Short mmCIF file of C-alpha atoms in Angstrom, two decimals:
data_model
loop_
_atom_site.label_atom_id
_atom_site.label_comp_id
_atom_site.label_asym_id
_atom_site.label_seq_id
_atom_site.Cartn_x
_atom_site.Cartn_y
_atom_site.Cartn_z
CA UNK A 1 -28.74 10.92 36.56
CA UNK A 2 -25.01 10.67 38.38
CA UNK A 3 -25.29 7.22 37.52
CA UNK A 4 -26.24 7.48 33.77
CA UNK A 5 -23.35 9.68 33.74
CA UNK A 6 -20.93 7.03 35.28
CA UNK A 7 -22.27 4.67 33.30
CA UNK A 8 -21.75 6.43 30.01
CA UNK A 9 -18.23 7.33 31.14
CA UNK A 10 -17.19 3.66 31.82
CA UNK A 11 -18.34 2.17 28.47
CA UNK A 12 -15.92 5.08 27.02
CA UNK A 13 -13.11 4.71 29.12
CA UNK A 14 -13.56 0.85 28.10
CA UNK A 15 -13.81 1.41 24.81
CA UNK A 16 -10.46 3.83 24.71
CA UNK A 17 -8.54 0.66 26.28
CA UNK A 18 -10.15 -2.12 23.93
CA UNK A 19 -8.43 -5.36 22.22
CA UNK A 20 -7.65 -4.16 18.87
CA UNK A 21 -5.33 -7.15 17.63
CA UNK A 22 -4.78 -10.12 19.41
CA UNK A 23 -4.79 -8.65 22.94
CA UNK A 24 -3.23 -5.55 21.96
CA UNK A 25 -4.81 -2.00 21.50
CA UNK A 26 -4.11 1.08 18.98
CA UNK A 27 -1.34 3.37 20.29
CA UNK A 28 0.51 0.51 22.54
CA UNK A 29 4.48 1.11 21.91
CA UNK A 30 6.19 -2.28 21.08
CA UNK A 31 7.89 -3.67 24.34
CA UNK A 32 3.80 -3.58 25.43
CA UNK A 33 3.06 -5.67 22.18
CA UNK A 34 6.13 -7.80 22.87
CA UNK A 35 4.84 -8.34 26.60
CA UNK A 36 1.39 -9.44 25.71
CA UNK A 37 2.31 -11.65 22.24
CA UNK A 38 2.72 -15.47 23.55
CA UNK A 39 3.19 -16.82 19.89
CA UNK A 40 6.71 -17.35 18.24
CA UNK A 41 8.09 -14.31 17.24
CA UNK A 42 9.37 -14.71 13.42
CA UNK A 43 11.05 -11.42 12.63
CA UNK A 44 11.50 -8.23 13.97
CA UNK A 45 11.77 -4.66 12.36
CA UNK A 46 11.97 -1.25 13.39
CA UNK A 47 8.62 -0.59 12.20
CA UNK A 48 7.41 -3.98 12.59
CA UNK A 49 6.95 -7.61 14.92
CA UNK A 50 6.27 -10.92 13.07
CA UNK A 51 4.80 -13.90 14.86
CA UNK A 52 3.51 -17.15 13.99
CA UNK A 53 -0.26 -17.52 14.07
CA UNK A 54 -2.82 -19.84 12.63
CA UNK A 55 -6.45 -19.23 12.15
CA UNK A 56 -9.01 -21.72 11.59
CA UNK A 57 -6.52 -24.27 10.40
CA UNK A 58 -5.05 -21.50 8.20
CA UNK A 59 -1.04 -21.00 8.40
CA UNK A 60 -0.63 -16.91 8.62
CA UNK A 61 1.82 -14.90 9.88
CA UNK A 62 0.76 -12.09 12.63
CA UNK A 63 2.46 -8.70 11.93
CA UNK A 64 2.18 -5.39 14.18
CA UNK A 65 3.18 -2.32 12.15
CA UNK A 66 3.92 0.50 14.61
CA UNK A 67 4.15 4.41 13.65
CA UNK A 68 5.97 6.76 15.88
CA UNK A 69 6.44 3.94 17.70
CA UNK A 70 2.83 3.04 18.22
CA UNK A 71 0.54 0.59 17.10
CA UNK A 72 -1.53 1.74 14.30
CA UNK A 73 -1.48 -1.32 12.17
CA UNK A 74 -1.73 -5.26 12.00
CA UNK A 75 -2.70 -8.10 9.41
CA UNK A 76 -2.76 -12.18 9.65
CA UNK A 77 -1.27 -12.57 5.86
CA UNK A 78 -1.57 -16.43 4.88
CA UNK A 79 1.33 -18.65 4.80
CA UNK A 80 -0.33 -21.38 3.12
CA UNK A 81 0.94 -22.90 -0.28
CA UNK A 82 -1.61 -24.58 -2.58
CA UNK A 83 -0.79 -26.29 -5.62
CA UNK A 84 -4.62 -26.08 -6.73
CA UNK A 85 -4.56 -22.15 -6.66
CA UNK A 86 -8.77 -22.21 -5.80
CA UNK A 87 -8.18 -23.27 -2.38
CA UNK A 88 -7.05 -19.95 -1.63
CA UNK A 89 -10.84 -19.07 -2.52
CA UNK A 90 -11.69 -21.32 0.13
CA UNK A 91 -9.28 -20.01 3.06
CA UNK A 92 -10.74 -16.36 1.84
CA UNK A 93 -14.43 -17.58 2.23
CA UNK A 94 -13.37 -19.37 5.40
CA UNK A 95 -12.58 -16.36 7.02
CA UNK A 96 -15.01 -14.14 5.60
CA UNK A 97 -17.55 -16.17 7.40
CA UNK A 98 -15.59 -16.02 11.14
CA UNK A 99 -15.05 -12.32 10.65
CA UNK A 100 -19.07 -11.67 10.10
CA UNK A 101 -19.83 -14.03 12.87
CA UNK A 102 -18.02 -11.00 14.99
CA UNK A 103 -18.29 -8.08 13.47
CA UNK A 104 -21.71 -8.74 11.33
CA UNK A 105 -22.20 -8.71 8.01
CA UNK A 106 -19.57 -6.57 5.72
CA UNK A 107 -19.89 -2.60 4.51
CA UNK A 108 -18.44 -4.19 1.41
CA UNK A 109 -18.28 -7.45 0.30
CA UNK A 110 -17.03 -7.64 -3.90
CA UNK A 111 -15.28 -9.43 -6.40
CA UNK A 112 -13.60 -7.74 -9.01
CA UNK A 113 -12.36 -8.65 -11.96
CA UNK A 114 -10.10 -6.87 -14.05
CA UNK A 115 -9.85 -8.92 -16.98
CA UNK A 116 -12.08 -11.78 -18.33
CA UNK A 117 -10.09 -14.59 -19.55
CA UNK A 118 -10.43 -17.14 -16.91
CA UNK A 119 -14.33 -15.68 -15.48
CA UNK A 120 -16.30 -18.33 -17.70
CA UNK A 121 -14.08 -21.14 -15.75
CA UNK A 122 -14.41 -21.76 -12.30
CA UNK A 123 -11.62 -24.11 -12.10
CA UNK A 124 -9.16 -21.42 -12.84
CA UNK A 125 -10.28 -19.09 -10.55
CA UNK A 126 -7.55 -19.42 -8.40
CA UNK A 127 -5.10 -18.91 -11.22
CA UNK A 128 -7.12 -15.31 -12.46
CA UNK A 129 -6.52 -14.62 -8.69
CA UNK A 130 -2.66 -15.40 -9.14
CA UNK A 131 -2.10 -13.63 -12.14
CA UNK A 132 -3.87 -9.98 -10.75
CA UNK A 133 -7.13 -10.55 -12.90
CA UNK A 134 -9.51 -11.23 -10.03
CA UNK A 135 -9.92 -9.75 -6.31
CA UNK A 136 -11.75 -10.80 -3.70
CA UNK A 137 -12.42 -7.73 -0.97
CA UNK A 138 -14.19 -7.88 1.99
CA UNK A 139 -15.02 -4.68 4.97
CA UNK A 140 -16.63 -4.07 8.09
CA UNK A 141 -15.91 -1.00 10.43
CA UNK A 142 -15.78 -1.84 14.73
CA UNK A 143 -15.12 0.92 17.26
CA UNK A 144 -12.08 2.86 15.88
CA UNK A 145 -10.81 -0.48 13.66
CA UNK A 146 -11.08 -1.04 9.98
CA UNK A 147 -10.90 -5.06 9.29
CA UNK A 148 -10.10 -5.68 5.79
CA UNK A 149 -10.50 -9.16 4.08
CA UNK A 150 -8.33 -9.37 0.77
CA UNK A 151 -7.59 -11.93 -1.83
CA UNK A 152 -5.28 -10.75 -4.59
CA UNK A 153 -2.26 -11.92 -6.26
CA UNK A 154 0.31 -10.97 -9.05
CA UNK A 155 3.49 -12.89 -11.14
CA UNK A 156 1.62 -15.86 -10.09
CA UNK A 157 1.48 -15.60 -6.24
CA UNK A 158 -1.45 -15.42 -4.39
CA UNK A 159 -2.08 -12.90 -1.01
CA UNK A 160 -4.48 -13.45 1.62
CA UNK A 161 -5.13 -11.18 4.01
CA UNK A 162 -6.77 -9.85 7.18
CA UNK A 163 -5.69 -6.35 7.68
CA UNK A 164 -7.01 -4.22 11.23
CA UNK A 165 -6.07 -0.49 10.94
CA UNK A 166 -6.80 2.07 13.54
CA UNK A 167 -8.85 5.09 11.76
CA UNK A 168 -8.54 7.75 14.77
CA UNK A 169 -4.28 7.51 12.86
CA UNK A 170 -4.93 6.25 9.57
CA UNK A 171 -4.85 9.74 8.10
CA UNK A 172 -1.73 10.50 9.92
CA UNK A 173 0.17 7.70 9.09
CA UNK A 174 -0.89 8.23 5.59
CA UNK A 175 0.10 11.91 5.34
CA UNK A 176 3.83 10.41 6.96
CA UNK A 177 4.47 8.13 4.41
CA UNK A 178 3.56 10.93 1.37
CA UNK A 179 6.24 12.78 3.01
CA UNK A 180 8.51 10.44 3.56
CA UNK A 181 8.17 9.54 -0.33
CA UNK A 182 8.03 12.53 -1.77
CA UNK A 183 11.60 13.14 0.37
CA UNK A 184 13.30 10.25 -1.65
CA UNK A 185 12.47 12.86 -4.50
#
């Protein structure tokens, strides 16, 4: 029985101290981030650090957002620039399929479109994307980490994205930045 116990004890105490994001876990304060991060460091903000990452031949940008100075955030957002706007479809489906080879298959998987001009015509796909007509969502839950897969755009400019949040803060951080709106009142 003691050792059931132990047992049960060290998968939590692993599990409190996992790699959340790039060799980083949820609640590390930024000089820890900073320490473990060997990619080129792009920019930095109070609230956030910007490397230089690729994935799968993608071109992203890595970017720790920190609240209360801890890590409760981070996102690969695509750096790559298409002129034939349906490769973005690609780079979205691309990583869709690494991200259920780890975590399994998604709690959500949809594509959504919000107008229908462009749905009859595959070739313009990537342009319905660009112009905020069609999204491309993606979701799957591990330990305490939400991994979101988005494809979205607007004014004719595509985002791709991978975002990791930590849910044991989520509602915190959420509740912080109501306030801190509803200050600039």
């Amino acid at each position: 029985m003691r050792l059931y116990v132990y047992i049960v004890l060290l998968m939590i105490s692993s599990n409190v101290y996992s790699d959340d994001f790039r060799g980083s876990s949820w609640g590390e304060d930024i000089e820890s981030v900073k320490a473990k991060e060997t990619a080129q460091l792009i920019n930095q903000y109070p609230t956030q650090l910007v490397y230089k990452a690729q994935i799968a031949g993608i071109d992203m940008a890595a970017a720790y957002i920190f609240s209360d100075s801890k890590l409760v955030s981070a996102m690969y957002i695509s750096d790559q620039k298409y002129l034939n706007k349906n490769k973005h479809i690609g780079d979205y489906e691309k990583l869709k399929e690494l991200l259920t080879t780890k975590y399994g298959e998604p709690l959500i998987d949809d594509i959504k479109w919000l107008a229908n001009l462009f749905r009859d015509d595959p070739q313009n796909h990537g342009l319905a994307i660009s112009v905020g007509q069609l999204i491309y969502y993606s979701e799957w839950k591990s330990g305490n980490t939400q991994i979101t897969n988005m494809l979205g755009g607007e004014n004719q400019s595509i985002s791709l994205a991978i975002i990791y949040t930590d849910l044991t803060t989520k509602e915190d951080v959420e509740a912080a930045e109501k306030k801190q709106a509803v200050d600039q009142l």
